[in-house]
Amino acid sequence: MTFKTFLVILSFPFLAAAQKKDSTFLASNFNFRIELNHEFGDSLDSPLKEVDRLKFKQLDFFSLNSDYCVMAKIERIDTAKAFAMATTTGRKAIYQKYALVRFQLDGQEQQLFVYQSHRLKLIEGYEDYLFLPFSDESNGVESYGGGRFMDLRIVKGDSILIDFNKAYNPYCAYNEKYSCPIPPKENHLKIKVLAGVKAPQAH
């Protein structure tokens, strides 16, 4: 066996692991897009106005990019007090800071706060639901001007996977009848996040 052949054999486990990671990433995002498009096209669940729903085909997404799928360090906040997050209407959305997450993105150290809804944590099936609203430098150009959201779940351990390819627009981006949380200023990223759902037309 030559040394080159030996190196190729050694590389097989790493290649297999990388391929498995890639296939998991692709499958997860494929399912996310199918489910979100189905929701928008459904007559019962769609946030779209009826005239827009009847014309709806699919949401416009940025191209999938695994660079926007990052592992973040969790710093849980046990002493955070409940507060009213600003919304697009006068509604009070009561949240509590659950954790600060730190991660590398675009070659820089980034951080965002993750929140837990006081209302949702009392609903069966949503007890472990976490909310990650954020804004970035693409807002108002490539992405929706009011920022975007991501859904997470409470995990054990000190790290959590954050996939910006699953960032979606608030319902009020499509229909003004909705009252949507406004991403806090502390959750602004000073980079362009060109992943997830793009801005709707005319936004």
Short mmCIF file of C-alpha atoms in Angstrom, two decimals:
data_model
loop_
_atom_site.label_atom_id
_atom_site.label_comp_id
_atom_site.label_asym_id
_atom_site.label_seq_id
_atom_site.Cartn_x
_atom_site.Cartn_y
_atom_site.Cartn_z
CA MET A 1 0.00 0.00 0.00
CA THR A 2 1.41 3.38 -0.96
CA PHE A 3 1.44 6.31 1.46
CA LYS A 4 -0.98 8.18 -0.85
CA THR A 5 -3.43 5.27 -0.78
CA PHE A 6 -3.12 5.15 3.01
CA LEU A 7 -4.04 8.84 3.25
CA VAL A 8 -7.07 8.33 1.00
CA ILE A 9 -8.30 5.46 3.19
CA LEU A 10 -7.82 7.56 6.31
CA SER A 11 -9.86 10.35 4.75
CA PHE A 12 -12.94 8.16 4.19
CA PRO A 13 -14.40 8.58 7.73
CA PHE A 14 -13.97 12.35 7.52
CA LEU A 15 -15.55 12.50 4.07
CA ALA A 16 -18.46 10.38 5.27
CA ALA A 17 -18.96 12.62 8.30
CA ALA A 18 -18.87 15.74 6.12
CA GLN A 19 -21.34 14.24 3.66
CA LYS A 20 -23.67 13.27 6.50
CA LYS A 21 -23.49 16.79 7.91
CA ASP A 22 -24.22 18.28 4.48
CA SER A 23 -27.15 15.94 3.86
CA THR A 24 -28.62 16.75 7.28
CA PHE A 25 -28.26 20.48 6.60
CA LEU A 26 -29.89 20.19 3.17
CA ALA A 27 -32.73 17.95 4.36
CA SER A 28 -33.50 20.18 7.33
CA ASN A 29 -33.68 23.31 5.19
CA PHE A 30 -35.59 21.55 2.42
CA ASN A 31 -38.26 20.52 4.94
CA PHE A 32 -38.31 24.00 6.47
CA ARG A 33 -39.00 25.58 3.08
CA ILE A 34 -41.68 23.06 2.18
CA GLU A 35 -43.50 23.61 5.48
CA LEU A 36 -43.26 27.41 5.29
CA ASN A 37 -44.48 27.52 1.69
CA HIS A 38 -47.32 25.16 2.59
CA GLU A 39 -48.35 27.42 5.47
CA PHE A 40 -48.41 30.48 3.22
CA GLY A 41 -50.48 28.71 0.60
CA ASP A 42 -52.98 27.20 3.04
CA SER A 43 -56.37 28.92 3.22
CA LEU A 44 -56.57 28.43 7.00
CA ASP A 45 -52.99 29.20 8.11
CA SER A 46 -51.72 31.71 5.58
CA PRO A 47 -50.84 35.21 6.84
CA LEU A 48 -51.36 36.52 3.32
CA LYS A 49 -54.33 38.57 2.29
CA GLU A 50 -56.71 36.42 0.28
CA VAL A 51 -55.96 38.26 -2.95
CA ASP A 52 -52.24 37.58 -2.42
CA ARG A 53 -52.73 33.99 -1.30
CA LEU A 54 -54.59 33.10 -4.48
CA LYS A 55 -51.56 34.26 -6.49
CA PHE A 56 -48.99 32.73 -4.14
CA LYS A 57 -46.53 30.19 -5.56
CA GLN A 58 -43.59 30.19 -3.18
CA LEU A 59 -41.52 32.45 -0.95
CA ASP A 60 -38.32 33.97 -2.27
CA PHE A 61 -35.32 32.61 -0.37
CA PHE A 62 -31.64 33.42 -0.48
CA SER A 63 -29.51 30.56 -1.80
CA LEU A 64 -28.69 27.98 0.85
CA ASN A 65 -25.33 28.67 2.45
CA SER A 66 -23.92 26.46 5.20
CA ASP A 67 -21.67 29.33 6.32
CA TYR A 68 -24.80 30.80 7.91
CA CYS A 69 -25.37 27.66 9.96
CA VAL A 70 -23.30 28.20 13.10
CA MET A 71 -22.75 26.60 16.46
CA ALA A 72 -23.21 29.20 19.18
CA LYS A 73 -22.16 29.25 22.81
CA ILE A 74 -25.06 29.72 25.24
CA GLU A 75 -24.76 31.97 28.27
CA ARG A 76 -28.03 31.50 30.14
CA ILE A 77 -29.52 34.43 32.05
CA ASP A 78 -31.17 33.25 35.26
CA THR A 79 -31.97 36.68 36.73
CA ALA A 80 -33.62 38.36 33.73
CA LYS A 81 -36.88 40.18 34.41
CA ALA A 82 -39.93 40.07 32.16
CA PHE A 83 -40.37 43.05 29.85
CA ALA A 84 -42.70 44.27 27.13
CA MET A 85 -41.05 43.90 23.72
CA ALA A 86 -42.09 46.64 21.32
CA THR A 87 -44.52 45.61 18.60
CA THR A 88 -45.84 47.11 15.38
CA THR A 89 -49.06 47.97 17.24
CA GLY A 90 -49.90 48.91 20.81
CA ARG A 91 -49.96 45.28 21.89
CA LYS A 92 -47.67 44.29 24.73
CA ALA A 93 -45.64 41.17 24.01
CA ILE A 94 -44.17 39.94 27.30
CA TYR A 95 -40.80 38.23 27.00
CA GLN A 96 -37.87 37.34 29.17
CA LYS A 97 -34.23 37.10 28.14
CA TYR A 98 -33.33 33.43 28.18
CA ALA A 99 -29.71 33.57 27.06
CA LEU A 100 -26.97 35.39 25.23
CA VAL A 101 -25.57 33.42 22.32
CA ARG A 102 -22.09 34.06 20.93
CA PHE A 103 -20.87 32.82 17.56
CA GLN A 104 -18.59 33.50 14.62
CA LEU A 105 -20.15 34.84 11.42
CA ASP A 106 -18.62 36.68 8.48
CA GLY A 107 -15.22 36.40 10.16
CA GLN A 108 -16.36 38.30 13.24
CA GLU A 109 -17.50 37.52 16.76
CA GLN A 110 -21.26 38.09 16.97
CA GLN A 111 -23.79 37.97 19.78
CA LEU A 112 -27.58 37.98 20.05
CA PHE A 113 -30.09 37.64 22.86
CA VAL A 114 -32.59 34.79 22.76
CA TYR A 115 -35.98 35.32 24.40
CA GLN A 116 -38.77 33.21 25.87
CA SER A 117 -42.42 34.20 25.58
CA HIS A 118 -44.35 34.26 28.85
CA ARG A 119 -47.52 33.31 26.99
CA LEU A 120 -46.14 30.46 24.91
CA LYS A 121 -44.27 28.72 27.71
CA LEU A 122 -47.65 28.02 29.34
CA ILE A 123 -48.98 26.31 26.20
CA GLU A 124 -48.45 22.58 25.81
CA GLY A 125 -45.89 21.85 23.14
CA TYR A 126 -44.27 25.27 23.39
CA GLU A 127 -42.75 25.05 26.86
CA ASP A 128 -39.25 24.87 25.37
CA TYR A 129 -39.85 27.39 22.57
CA LEU A 130 -37.29 30.19 22.17
CA PHE A 131 -37.58 33.31 20.04
CA LEU A 132 -34.68 34.94 18.21
CA PRO A 133 -35.60 38.24 16.52
CA PHE A 134 -32.77 40.09 14.81
CA SER A 135 -31.97 42.86 12.38
CA ASP A 136 -28.96 43.22 10.10
CA GLU A 137 -27.45 45.41 7.41
CA SER A 138 -29.46 43.77 4.63
CA ASN A 139 -32.78 45.02 6.06
CA GLY A 140 -34.68 47.33 3.77
CA VAL A 141 -32.69 46.20 0.73
CA GLU A 142 -32.28 42.46 0.24
CA SER A 143 -34.34 41.51 3.30
CA TYR A 144 -37.43 42.87 5.05
CA GLY A 145 -36.92 46.27 6.66
CA GLY A 146 -38.45 45.26 9.97
CA GLY A 147 -35.97 42.48 10.69
CA ARG A 148 -36.52 38.75 10.78
CA PHE A 149 -37.24 35.95 13.24
CA MET A 150 -35.92 32.48 14.02
CA ASP A 151 -37.44 29.75 16.17
CA LEU A 152 -35.26 27.72 18.51
CA ARG A 153 -35.81 25.13 21.21
CA ILE A 154 -34.22 24.86 24.64
CA VAL A 155 -31.29 22.47 24.57
CA LYS A 156 -29.11 20.85 27.17
CA GLY A 157 -25.45 21.76 27.30
CA ASP A 158 -23.66 25.00 26.54
CA SER A 159 -24.04 25.20 22.75
CA ILE A 160 -26.88 25.56 20.28
CA LEU A 161 -27.15 25.37 16.48
CA ILE A 162 -28.34 28.58 14.83
CA ASP A 163 -29.22 28.34 11.15
CA PHE A 164 -29.85 31.72 9.58
CA ASN A 165 -31.05 29.92 6.44
CA LYS A 166 -34.25 29.44 8.47
CA ALA A 167 -34.75 33.14 9.18
CA TYR A 168 -38.25 34.19 8.19
CA ASN A 169 -40.22 37.43 7.93
CA PRO A 170 -42.79 38.51 10.53
CA TYR A 171 -46.39 38.18 9.39
CA CYS A 172 -46.82 41.96 9.31
CA ALA A 173 -44.39 42.01 6.37
CA TYR A 174 -47.27 40.56 4.35
CA ASN A 175 -50.39 41.79 6.11
CA GLU A 176 -50.78 44.89 8.27
CA LYS A 177 -53.53 43.27 10.36
CA TYR A 178 -50.87 41.41 12.35
CA SER A 179 -49.08 42.73 15.41
CA CYS A 180 -45.42 41.71 15.31
CA PRO A 181 -42.56 42.06 17.79
CA ILE A 182 -39.86 44.50 16.71
CA PRO A 183 -36.31 43.13 17.08
CA PRO A 184 -34.64 44.96 20.00
CA LYS A 185 -31.76 47.28 19.06
CA GLU A 186 -29.41 45.06 21.05
CA ASN A 187 -30.10 42.31 18.50
CA HIS A 188 -28.71 44.13 15.48
CA LEU A 189 -25.91 42.48 13.52
CA LYS A 190 -23.56 44.91 11.79
CA ILE A 191 -23.21 42.61 8.80
CA LYS A 192 -25.46 41.52 5.95
CA VAL A 193 -27.16 38.20 6.63
CA LEU A 194 -27.95 37.00 3.12
CA ALA A 195 -29.76 33.87 4.19
CA GLY A 196 -33.33 32.84 4.87
CA VAL A 197 -36.40 34.51 3.40
CA LYS A 198 -35.87 37.60 1.26
CA ALA A 199 -37.91 40.78 1.43
CA PRO A 200 -41.43 40.53 0.02
CA GLN A 201 -42.07 42.55 -3.11
CA ALA A 202 -42.63 46.27 -2.41
CA HIS A 203 -40.85 45.95 0.96
#
